[in-house]
Short mmCIF file of C-alpha atoms in Angstrom, two decimals:
data_model
loop_
_atom_site.label_atom_id
_atom_site.label_comp_id
_atom_site.label_asym_id
_atom_site.label_seq_id
_atom_site.Cartn_x
_atom_site.Cartn_y
_atom_site.Cartn_z
CA GLN A 1 65.18 50.81 76.70
CA ILE A 2 66.60 54.01 78.25
CA PHE A 3 70.08 54.15 79.70
CA THR A 4 71.23 56.84 82.08
CA ALA A 5 74.65 57.68 83.42
CA ALA A 6 75.81 59.69 86.39
CA VAL A 7 78.16 62.51 85.33
CA ASP A 8 80.15 64.56 87.80
CA GLU A 9 79.26 68.19 87.06
CA ALA A 10 82.78 69.45 87.68
CA THR A 11 84.15 66.97 85.15
CA LEU A 12 81.46 67.98 82.69
CA ALA A 13 82.28 71.64 83.23
CA GLN A 14 85.95 70.92 82.49
CA THR A 15 85.00 69.48 79.10
CA LEU A 16 82.87 72.52 78.33
CA VAL A 17 85.77 74.95 78.81
CA ALA A 18 87.24 75.51 75.33
CA ALA A 19 90.99 75.22 74.92
CA PRO A 20 92.41 78.54 76.13
CA PRO A 21 94.70 80.63 73.94
CA LEU A 22 98.33 79.70 74.48
CA PHE A 23 99.89 82.95 73.22
CA ALA A 24 99.19 86.67 73.41
CA SER A 25 98.86 88.86 70.32
CA PRO A 26 102.22 89.15 68.55
CA ILE A 27 104.75 91.85 69.40
CA ASN A 28 106.24 92.89 66.05
CA THR A 29 109.75 94.27 65.69
CA ALA A 30 110.94 95.76 62.39
CA ALA A 31 113.73 93.98 60.50
CA ASP A 32 115.76 94.68 57.39
CA PRO A 33 114.63 93.11 54.08
CA THR A 34 113.99 89.37 53.96
CA PRO A 35 114.71 88.05 57.45
CA TYR A 36 115.37 84.40 56.66
CA SER A 37 117.01 82.92 59.74
CA LEU A 38 117.07 83.14 63.53
CA ALA A 39 119.21 82.19 66.50
CA VAL A 40 118.45 82.75 70.18
CA GLY A 41 121.08 83.22 72.88
CA ASP A 42 122.47 85.61 75.48
CA PHE A 43 124.76 87.78 73.35
CA ASN A 44 125.48 90.45 76.00
CA ASN A 45 125.84 88.17 79.05
CA ASP A 46 123.04 89.79 81.07
CA GLY A 47 121.14 86.55 81.65
CA ILE A 48 118.30 87.55 79.29
CA PRO A 49 117.78 85.78 75.94
CA ASP A 50 118.48 87.85 72.84
CA VAL A 51 117.61 87.19 69.20
CA ALA A 52 119.90 87.17 66.17
CA VAL A 53 118.14 87.82 62.86
CA GLY A 54 119.75 86.99 59.53
CA ASN A 55 118.51 89.49 56.94
CA GLY A 56 119.15 87.89 53.56
CA THR A 57 118.72 90.73 51.09
CA ALA A 58 120.21 93.30 53.45
CA GLY A 59 123.25 91.07 54.00
CA ASN A 60 123.49 91.64 57.73
CA VAL A 61 122.86 90.07 61.09
CA ALA A 62 120.81 92.13 63.55
CA ILE A 63 121.09 91.46 67.27
CA LEU A 64 117.95 92.27 69.25
CA LEU A 65 118.92 92.56 72.90
CA GLY A 66 116.09 91.35 75.09
CA THR A 67 114.60 93.36 77.93
CA GLY A 68 113.22 90.27 79.66
CA ASP A 69 109.55 90.91 78.91
CA GLY A 70 109.31 89.96 75.24
CA HIS A 71 110.46 93.36 74.01
CA PHE A 72 113.84 94.25 72.54
CA GLN A 73 116.21 97.16 72.20
CA ALA A 74 117.05 98.76 68.84
CA PRO A 75 118.90 96.30 66.59
CA ILE A 76 122.69 96.15 66.49
CA LYS A 77 123.67 95.31 62.91
CA THR A 78 126.74 93.55 61.58
CA ILE A 79 127.45 93.28 57.86
CA VAL A 80 128.31 89.74 56.77
CA PRO A 81 130.42 89.34 53.62
CA GLY A 82 128.58 87.34 50.99
CA GLY A 83 125.08 87.67 52.40
CA VAL A 84 123.34 85.67 55.11
CA GLY A 85 122.06 82.09 55.10
CA VAL A 86 121.59 80.02 58.26
CA LEU A 87 122.61 81.16 61.77
CA ALA A 88 123.86 79.07 64.67
CA ALA A 89 125.03 80.36 68.07
CA GLY A 90 127.90 78.88 70.11
CA ASP A 91 131.06 79.79 71.98
CA PHE A 92 133.49 78.68 69.28
CA ASN A 93 136.59 80.34 70.78
CA LYS A 94 135.78 79.39 74.41
CA ASP A 95 136.07 82.90 75.81
CA GLY A 96 132.71 82.80 77.59
CA LYS A 97 131.05 85.06 75.02
CA LEU A 98 128.50 83.82 72.50
CA ASP A 99 129.61 83.79 68.86
CA LEU A 100 127.67 83.27 65.64
CA ALA A 101 128.26 80.92 62.73
CA VAL A 102 126.67 82.13 59.49
CA THR A 103 126.53 80.30 56.19
CA THR A 104 127.14 82.67 53.27
CA THR A 105 127.68 82.76 49.53
CA GLN A 106 131.04 84.03 48.25
CA THR A 107 131.71 85.06 44.67
CA ASP A 108 135.16 85.39 43.10
CA THR A 109 136.82 84.94 39.75
CA ALA A 110 136.46 81.18 40.07
CA GLY A 111 132.70 81.39 40.53
CA THR A 112 130.23 81.14 43.41
CA HIS A 113 131.03 79.19 46.54
CA GLY A 114 129.37 78.40 49.80
CA ALA A 115 131.19 79.58 52.92
CA VAL A 116 130.91 79.94 56.68
CA SER A 117 131.65 83.13 58.60
CA ILE A 118 132.38 83.00 62.33
CA LEU A 119 131.41 86.24 64.08
CA PRO A 120 133.33 86.35 67.40
CA GLY A 121 131.14 87.86 70.07
CA LYS A 122 132.41 90.68 72.28
CA GLY A 123 129.85 90.00 75.03
CA ASP A 124 127.91 93.22 74.44
CA GLY A 125 125.85 92.28 71.38
CA THR A 126 128.54 93.30 68.91
CA PHE A 127 131.08 91.17 67.05
CA GLY A 128 134.72 91.25 66.06
CA THR A 129 136.15 90.73 62.59
CA PRO A 130 134.53 87.71 60.87
CA ILE A 131 136.59 84.62 60.11
CA THR A 132 135.39 83.22 56.77
CA PHE A 133 136.23 79.89 55.11
CA LEU A 134 134.75 77.91 52.24
CA SER A 135 132.25 75.20 53.17
CA GLY A 136 132.19 72.98 50.07
CA SER A 137 128.59 73.97 49.37
CA ALA A 138 127.26 75.67 46.29
CA GLY A 139 125.75 78.41 48.44
CA ALA A 140 124.58 79.22 51.94
CA GLY A 141 123.56 75.71 53.00
CA PRO A 142 122.14 74.41 56.29
CA LEU A 143 124.23 74.28 59.46
CA ALA A 144 124.52 72.18 62.63
CA VAL A 145 126.68 72.71 65.72
CA GLY A 146 127.91 70.14 68.26
CA ASP A 147 130.96 68.43 69.74
CA PHE A 148 131.28 65.47 67.38
CA ASN A 149 134.72 64.33 68.56
CA LYS A 150 134.16 64.92 72.30
CA ASP A 151 137.20 67.17 72.78
CA GLY A 152 135.23 70.00 74.39
CA ASN A 153 135.36 72.21 71.29
CA LEU A 154 132.33 72.99 69.16
CA ASP A 155 132.38 71.58 65.64
CA LEU A 156 130.39 72.52 62.54
CA VAL A 157 128.53 70.45 59.97
CA VAL A 158 127.54 72.24 56.77
CA GLY A 159 125.12 70.81 54.23
CA HIS A 160 125.98 71.24 50.61
CA GLY A 161 122.53 72.51 49.69
CA SER A 162 121.83 72.01 46.00
CA LEU A 163 125.00 69.95 45.74
CA THR A 164 125.11 66.55 47.43
CA GLY A 165 126.58 65.58 50.77
CA LEU A 166 127.97 67.53 53.73
CA SER A 167 131.21 68.75 55.31
CA VAL A 168 132.35 68.28 58.93
CA PHE A 169 134.62 70.97 60.38
CA LEU A 170 136.27 70.04 63.69
CA GLY A 171 136.80 73.03 65.94
CA ASN A 172 140.18 74.05 67.35
CA GLY A 173 138.60 75.88 70.28
CA ASP A 174 139.88 79.29 69.19
CA GLY A 175 137.24 80.11 66.57
CA THR A 176 139.09 78.35 63.77
CA PHE A 177 138.49 74.91 62.31
CA LYS A 178 140.44 72.06 60.76
CA SER A 179 140.12 71.23 57.09
CA PRO A 180 136.76 69.61 56.45
CA THR A 181 135.96 65.97 56.01
CA ILE A 182 133.52 65.70 53.12
CA TYR A 183 130.79 63.05 53.08
CA PRO A 184 129.26 62.60 49.63
CA SER A 185 125.63 61.66 49.22
CA SER A 186 123.15 61.28 46.43
CA TYR A 187 120.94 63.77 48.27
CA GLY A 188 121.24 67.49 48.82
CA ALA A 189 120.78 68.85 52.36
CA ALA A 190 117.74 70.92 53.25
CA ASP A 191 118.25 70.96 57.04
CA LEU A 192 120.55 69.42 59.65
CA ALA A 193 120.09 68.44 63.30
CA ALA A 194 122.53 66.90 65.78
CA ALA A 195 121.48 64.47 68.54
CA ASP A 196 122.48 61.11 70.04
CA PHE A 197 119.86 58.99 68.32
CA ASN A 198 121.27 55.57 69.26
CA GLY A 199 122.18 56.36 72.86
CA ASP A 200 125.90 55.47 72.59
CA GLY A 201 127.08 58.85 73.90
CA ASN A 202 128.23 60.08 70.49
CA LEU A 203 126.52 62.81 68.50
CA ASP A 204 124.75 61.63 65.36
CA LEU A 205 123.42 63.73 62.51
CA ALA A 206 119.99 63.93 60.87
CA MET A 207 119.73 65.45 57.40
CA SER A 208 116.50 66.24 55.58
CA THR A 209 116.82 66.33 51.83
CA GLY A 210 113.50 67.33 50.31
CA SER A 211 112.70 63.67 49.63
CA VAL A 212 113.92 61.56 52.61
CA VAL A 213 115.62 61.89 56.00
CA LEU A 214 119.14 60.50 56.44
CA ILE A 215 120.57 59.48 59.83
CA TRP A 216 124.37 59.52 59.98
CA PRO A 217 125.62 57.72 63.15
CA GLY A 218 128.60 59.40 64.79
CA ASN A 219 131.69 57.47 65.86
CA GLY A 220 132.63 59.92 68.62
CA ASP A 221 135.88 60.94 66.90
CA GLY A 222 134.36 63.42 64.45
CA THR A 223 133.68 60.86 61.73
CA LEU A 224 130.30 59.59 60.55
CA GLN A 225 129.09 56.17 59.49
CA ALA A 226 127.08 55.49 56.36
CA PRO A 227 123.57 56.90 56.70
CA ALA A 228 120.26 55.09 57.09
CA ILE A 229 117.45 56.39 54.90
CA TYR A 230 113.87 57.04 56.06
CA PRO A 231 110.92 58.29 54.02
CA ALA A 232 109.24 61.21 55.79
CA GLY A 233 106.31 62.33 53.70
CA SER A 234 106.40 64.56 50.69
CA ASP A 235 109.19 67.17 50.59
CA PRO A 236 110.68 66.84 54.09
CA TRP A 237 112.31 70.19 54.80
CA ALA A 238 112.91 71.85 58.18
CA MET A 239 113.44 69.58 61.20
CA ALA A 240 113.01 69.67 64.98
CA VAL A 241 114.27 67.07 67.46
CA ALA A 242 112.63 66.20 70.80
CA ASP A 243 111.47 63.21 72.84
CA PHE A 244 107.85 63.11 71.74
CA ASN A 245 106.85 59.84 73.43
CA GLY A 246 108.73 60.17 76.71
CA ASP A 247 110.98 57.11 76.31
CA GLY A 248 114.22 59.07 76.64
CA SER A 249 115.22 58.74 72.97
CA PRO A 250 115.18 61.73 70.59
CA ASP A 251 112.55 61.70 67.86
CA ILE A 252 112.29 63.85 64.71
CA ALA A 253 109.53 66.05 63.34
CA VAL A 254 109.82 67.34 59.77
CA ALA A 255 107.90 70.14 58.07
CA ASN A 256 106.92 68.99 54.58
CA TYR A 257 107.41 72.31 52.79
CA PRO A 258 105.52 73.49 50.78
CA GLN A 259 102.95 70.83 51.64
CA PRO A 260 100.20 71.29 54.28
CA THR A 261 101.68 68.52 56.40
CA PHE A 262 104.40 67.55 58.80
CA SER A 263 105.80 64.09 59.50
CA VAL A 264 106.98 62.52 62.76
CA LEU A 265 109.66 59.83 62.99
CA ILE A 266 109.57 58.05 66.36
CA ASN A 267 112.82 56.53 67.55
CA LYS A 268 112.52 52.81 68.31
CA GLY A 269 114.50 53.45 71.48
CA ASP A 270 116.32 50.10 71.28
CA GLY A 271 119.84 51.52 71.01
CA THR A 272 120.08 51.07 67.26
CA GLY A 273 119.09 54.62 66.34
CA ALA A 274 116.46 53.19 64.01
CA PHE A 275 113.08 54.87 63.54
CA LYS A 276 109.54 53.66 63.08
CA PRO A 277 107.73 54.57 59.83
CA ALA A 278 106.84 58.25 59.63
CA VAL A 279 103.34 59.37 60.62
CA GLY A 280 101.95 62.39 58.80
CA TYR A 281 99.68 65.13 60.13
CA GLY A 282 97.70 67.37 57.82
CA GLY A 283 96.81 71.02 57.21
CA PRO A 284 94.36 72.46 56.56
CA ALA A 285 96.75 75.24 55.55
CA ALA A 286 99.72 74.87 53.24
CA GLY A 287 103.30 76.07 53.36
CA ASN A 288 104.89 74.78 56.58
CA SER A 289 108.29 76.38 56.03
CA ALA A 290 109.78 76.00 59.52
CA ILE A 291 109.26 73.97 62.67
CA ALA A 292 110.10 74.27 66.37
CA THR A 293 109.37 72.26 69.47
CA GLY A 294 108.65 73.14 73.10
CA ASP A 295 106.14 72.53 75.88
CA PHE A 296 103.68 75.25 74.90
CA ASN A 297 100.71 74.11 77.01
CA ARG A 298 102.76 73.20 80.10
CA ASP A 299 101.60 69.59 80.35
CA GLY A 300 105.09 68.12 80.47
CA THR A 301 105.11 66.79 76.89
CA ALA A 302 106.79 68.16 73.77
CA ASP A 303 104.58 70.08 71.33
CA ILE A 304 105.17 71.30 67.77
CA ALA A 305 104.95 74.80 66.29
CA LEU A 306 104.88 75.30 62.51
CA ALA A 307 105.49 78.53 60.61
CA ASP A 308 102.72 78.53 58.00
CA GLN A 309 103.16 80.83 55.01
CA ASN A 310 99.61 80.24 53.81
CA THR A 311 97.91 81.59 56.94
CA ASN A 312 100.74 83.99 57.90
CA GLY A 313 100.63 82.41 61.31
CA VAL A 314 101.92 79.68 63.58
CA SER A 315 99.99 76.44 64.01
CA ILE A 316 100.37 74.62 67.32
CA TRP A 317 100.13 70.85 67.67
CA PRO A 318 100.21 69.73 71.33
CA GLY A 319 101.83 66.37 71.95
CA ARG A 320 99.86 63.64 73.67
CA GLY A 321 103.00 62.18 75.22
CA ASP A 322 102.84 58.99 73.14
CA GLY A 323 104.33 60.40 69.94
CA SER A 324 101.01 61.57 68.48
CA PHE A 325 99.60 65.10 68.27
CA ASP A 326 96.42 67.16 68.42
CA ARG A 327 95.73 70.44 66.66
CA ALA A 328 95.23 73.53 68.84
CA GLY A 329 94.74 76.40 66.44
CA VAL A 330 96.69 79.02 64.52
CA TYR A 331 98.21 82.17 66.02
CA PRO A 332 98.90 85.23 63.85
CA ALA A 333 102.43 86.28 62.94
CA GLY A 334 103.60 88.47 60.05
CA ALA A 335 103.53 88.00 56.29
CA GLY A 336 105.52 85.03 55.03
CA PRO A 337 106.80 83.45 58.25
CA TYR A 338 109.97 81.62 57.24
CA ALA A 339 111.91 80.79 60.41
CA ILE A 340 110.79 79.97 63.95
CA ARG A 341 112.50 79.40 67.32
CA ALA A 342 111.15 78.52 70.76
CA ALA A 343 112.71 80.06 73.89
CA ASP A 344 111.71 81.38 77.32
CA LEU A 345 112.13 85.11 76.71
CA ASN A 346 110.77 86.42 80.04
CA SER A 347 111.97 83.80 82.56
CA ASP A 348 108.48 82.54 83.41
CA HIS A 349 109.47 78.93 82.62
CA ARG A 350 107.16 78.87 79.60
CA ASP A 351 108.25 78.56 75.97
CA ASP A 352 107.64 81.64 73.82
CA LEU A 353 108.03 81.84 70.03
CA VAL A 354 110.16 84.01 67.74
CA VAL A 355 109.09 84.15 64.07
CA ALA A 356 110.96 85.78 61.18
CA ASN A 357 108.57 87.08 58.48
CA GLN A 358 110.25 87.44 55.09
CA TYR A 359 107.49 89.44 53.34
CA SER A 360 106.51 91.89 56.07
CA ASN A 361 110.20 92.31 56.99
CA ASN A 362 109.68 91.98 60.72
CA VAL A 363 110.02 89.59 63.61
CA SER A 364 106.96 88.47 65.57
CA ILE A 365 107.26 87.60 69.26
CA LEU A 366 104.49 85.33 70.55
CA MET A 367 104.59 85.39 74.35
CA SER A 368 103.14 82.41 76.16
CA VAL A 369 100.29 83.49 78.41
CA THR A 370 99.69 82.30 81.96
CA ARG A 371 96.56 81.73 83.99
CA PHE A 372 97.07 81.02 87.68
CA ALA A 373 93.92 80.80 89.82
CA VAL A 374 94.86 81.53 93.44
CA PRO A 375 92.12 80.98 96.07
CA GLN A 376 92.31 83.33 99.05
CA PRO A 377 92.12 81.94 101.65
CA SER A 378 93.14 78.46 100.59
CA GLY A 379 90.40 76.91 102.79
CA LEU A 380 87.38 77.92 104.89
CA ASN A 381 86.92 76.78 108.51
CA PHE A 382 83.53 77.48 110.11
CA PRO A 383 82.73 77.78 113.86
CA GLU A 384 80.97 75.01 115.76
CA LEU A 385 77.22 74.96 115.35
CA ALA A 386 74.22 73.00 116.47
CA PRO A 387 72.59 70.91 113.74
CA HIS A 388 70.21 72.89 111.54
CA ALA A 389 71.70 76.20 112.65
CA THR A 390 73.35 78.52 110.09
CA SER A 391 76.71 80.26 110.37
CA PRO A 392 77.61 83.73 109.15
CA ALA A 393 78.84 83.71 105.54
CA GLN A 394 82.53 83.36 104.70
CA THR A 395 84.01 84.40 101.33
CA MET A 396 86.64 82.83 99.08
CA THR A 397 88.30 85.25 96.64
CA LEU A 398 89.78 83.78 93.45
CA LEU A 399 92.73 85.80 92.09
CA ASN A 400 93.88 85.50 88.48
CA ASN A 401 97.61 85.79 89.07
CA GLY A 402 98.46 85.35 85.38
CA THR A 403 98.91 87.33 82.19
CA ALA A 404 95.71 86.41 80.31
CA ASP A 405 91.97 86.28 80.95
CA LEU A 406 90.83 83.43 83.21
CA ARG A 407 87.57 81.78 82.18
CA VAL A 408 85.69 80.17 85.04
CA ALA A 409 83.11 77.55 84.10
CA MET A 410 81.68 76.58 87.48
CA ALA A 411 82.14 76.89 91.25
CA GLU A 412 80.31 74.06 93.00
CA VAL A 413 80.36 72.38 96.42
CA ARG A 414 81.48 68.77 96.14
CA GLY A 415 82.91 66.17 98.49
CA PRO A 416 81.74 64.11 101.47
CA ASN A 417 79.09 66.50 102.91
CA PRO A 418 78.13 68.97 100.18
CA ARG A 419 74.63 69.64 101.61
CA ASP A 420 76.12 71.11 104.79
CA PHE A 421 77.77 74.06 102.97
CA VAL A 422 75.52 76.44 101.08
CA LYS A 423 76.54 78.97 98.43
CA VAL A 424 74.96 82.36 99.15
CA GLY A 425 76.95 84.38 96.61
CA ASP A 426 78.88 83.55 93.43
CA SER A 427 80.51 85.98 91.00
CA CYS A 428 82.89 83.31 89.65
CA SER A 429 80.72 80.80 87.78
CA GLY A 430 80.63 81.77 84.10
CA ALA A 431 82.90 84.76 84.66
CA THR A 432 85.89 85.94 82.64
CA VAL A 433 88.41 87.27 85.14
CA PRO A 434 91.08 89.59 83.69
CA ALA A 435 94.74 89.29 84.62
CA GLY A 436 95.12 90.60 88.15
CA GLY A 437 91.34 90.51 88.68
CA THR A 438 89.25 88.56 91.17
CA CYS A 439 85.88 86.93 91.66
CA THR A 440 84.24 85.68 94.85
CA VAL A 441 82.15 82.83 96.23
CA SER A 442 80.41 83.16 99.63
CA LEU A 443 79.23 80.18 101.67
CA GLN A 444 77.46 79.38 104.94
CA PHE A 445 77.81 76.33 107.15
CA ALA A 446 74.38 74.76 107.75
CA PRO A 447 74.94 71.26 109.18
CA THR A 448 72.20 68.74 108.68
CA THR A 449 73.43 66.43 111.43
CA GLY A 450 76.05 66.27 114.14
CA GLY A 451 79.76 65.51 113.78
CA ILE A 452 82.69 66.72 111.69
CA ARG A 453 81.47 67.92 108.31
CA ALA A 454 83.72 68.44 105.26
CA ALA A 455 83.45 69.28 101.56
CA ASN A 456 85.32 71.12 98.80
CA LEU A 457 84.49 74.22 96.83
CA THR A 458 85.48 73.00 93.36
CA VAL A 459 86.32 75.74 90.85
CA THR A 460 86.66 74.60 87.23
CA ASP A 461 88.45 77.04 84.90
CA ASP A 462 91.13 77.20 82.22
CA ALA A 463 93.97 77.86 84.65
CA THR A 464 96.94 75.64 85.27
CA GLY A 465 95.99 72.93 87.77
CA SER A 466 92.24 73.19 87.24
CA PRO A 467 90.01 72.35 89.01
CA GLN A 468 90.98 74.23 92.16
CA LEU A 469 89.81 72.53 95.38
CA ILE A 470 89.16 74.76 98.39
CA PRO A 471 88.57 72.66 101.56
CA LEU A 472 85.44 73.47 103.61
CA ASN A 473 85.37 72.30 107.24
CA GLY A 474 82.96 72.63 110.14
CA THR A 475 81.76 70.75 113.23
CA ALA A 476 78.13 70.22 114.25
CA LEU A 477 77.67 69.58 118.00
CA PHE A 478 75.42 66.72 119.09
CA SER A 479 74.11 68.90 122.00
CA THR A 480 73.52 72.59 122.35
CA PRO A 481 76.87 74.22 123.17
CA ARG A 482 77.15 75.78 126.63
CA SER A 483 78.41 78.99 125.16
CA GLY A 484 75.16 79.31 123.27
CA VAL A 485 76.92 79.45 119.90
CA GLY A 486 74.47 78.23 117.33
CA ALA A 487 71.66 77.81 119.97
CA PRO A 488 68.27 79.45 119.36
CA THR A 489 67.95 82.85 121.07
CA PRO A 490 64.75 84.63 122.18
CA ALA A 491 63.32 87.30 119.98
CA SER A 492 64.51 90.81 120.70
CA GLY A 493 62.56 92.51 123.55
CA SER A 494 60.81 89.35 124.84
CA ALA A 495 61.26 87.75 128.27
CA PRO A 496 62.89 84.35 128.51
CA PRO A 497 60.40 81.48 128.64
CA ARG A 498 59.14 80.61 132.14
CA ILE A 499 59.64 77.00 133.22
CA SER A 500 57.01 75.61 135.70
CA PRO A 501 58.20 73.31 138.50
CA PRO A 502 57.06 69.67 138.42
CA PRO A 503 53.82 68.86 140.43
CA ALA A 504 54.27 67.75 144.08
CA PRO A 505 53.66 64.06 144.94
CA PRO A 506 50.30 63.15 146.72
CA ARG A 507 50.34 63.82 150.48
CA ARG A 508 49.81 60.84 152.87
CA THR A 509 47.80 61.18 156.21
CA ALA A 510 49.33 59.55 159.29
CA GLY A 511 47.54 56.54 160.79
CA LEU A 512 45.12 56.00 157.95
CA ARG A 513 45.25 53.08 155.59
CA PRO A 514 43.50 52.78 152.38
CA SER A 515 40.31 50.83 152.52
#
């Protein structure tokens, strides 16, 4: 027995268009030795995102002032006493200028200590004299920033790294901090993230440890409750927080460094701050050292980007909107990508990526590409015709108003009356249209019967909003129009046809009757 199925060709064409590249080739900017950490913010108050790069071996922070197109000015460098660990940006002294918090390692006669340096921003990409204080860590541990006591001042949480536990520093609002509250733990901190996981209006804290993830509920006064413990695959390391299933509650994704996996913890969303069991996603590459989240394919759901030291690239996992993910390929970066941040660097409302590469000593900028198919005009209206007549051709021009090549699979007439509109030219179907380029489709109106006739020119491509529907409209008159539009005309040089009068009726003779 043979089964057949009707398949709409436009839908089929959509499935045949391969997933388009999400990012352009990387723009690489030189950095000092071993760029380990990143922060993104507007450090010179010009409305354009800038990038702070922590160069570990060089012991400095370099500010790359953005030009608004994915490029940056020459770096402005600030030496940080004790070397550079993790960076976090915030206005710690509330002067309207972005500052930096940097975890460092200090050495004195008593030994080696972890510390935090606050670099007060001057609003021009430079910084004032650092304010440094011990953190309770053994070295430059992880860092989180947020207002944990809801007083309007930014606070700091510093993980103790190879030691166990963490320290909470409540901010005074002038760039200084109160003495820390130390929270011991049997786990050392690999990464920290602040979010309101239980929806009570207080900031909570997530801490990855290299073996599990701990969730410390916040009390809203700067103190933390005892943590809940969640397995999250092998070696949970760097974390990213986003709402991956669209329920309004923050979820957690963890890179399992140096494994070829990442794990996702979905918040139950019931107000408890509890999480469902972690779901792991695999390689094939190994060495996911950093993770970031953003909407990279512009579908309204959170996606994941992983810095992969095995491929020297960034792997993208688009979210399905239900807390699960698909794989969408690897994009090249530099050698040894170690830190990654997502931000809109050129104000096109699309998330770009910044990657710090510790072995090639540079920073890779992956700009999100755009494909906007703009039909000109937006619809075609044909003049009135008699049935079976043919109009002059009209042309639709498709403009690629984006930054990357537009791949067009098919341009077909679909809709209520597709047989009444005939393609007579098509440079779009199967074409690759460069950014700023165009292709065209020409059509004629050839009504098969009278009445209002309508259809759509359906263009299937890899642009945002595909397929594009261009309305086609025309009217076929039930009688020949008086103006002669669409009526048959005599051949050139011939006389109009002669019409003979009707025959006269038989003539009757007066006085005679038929016999």
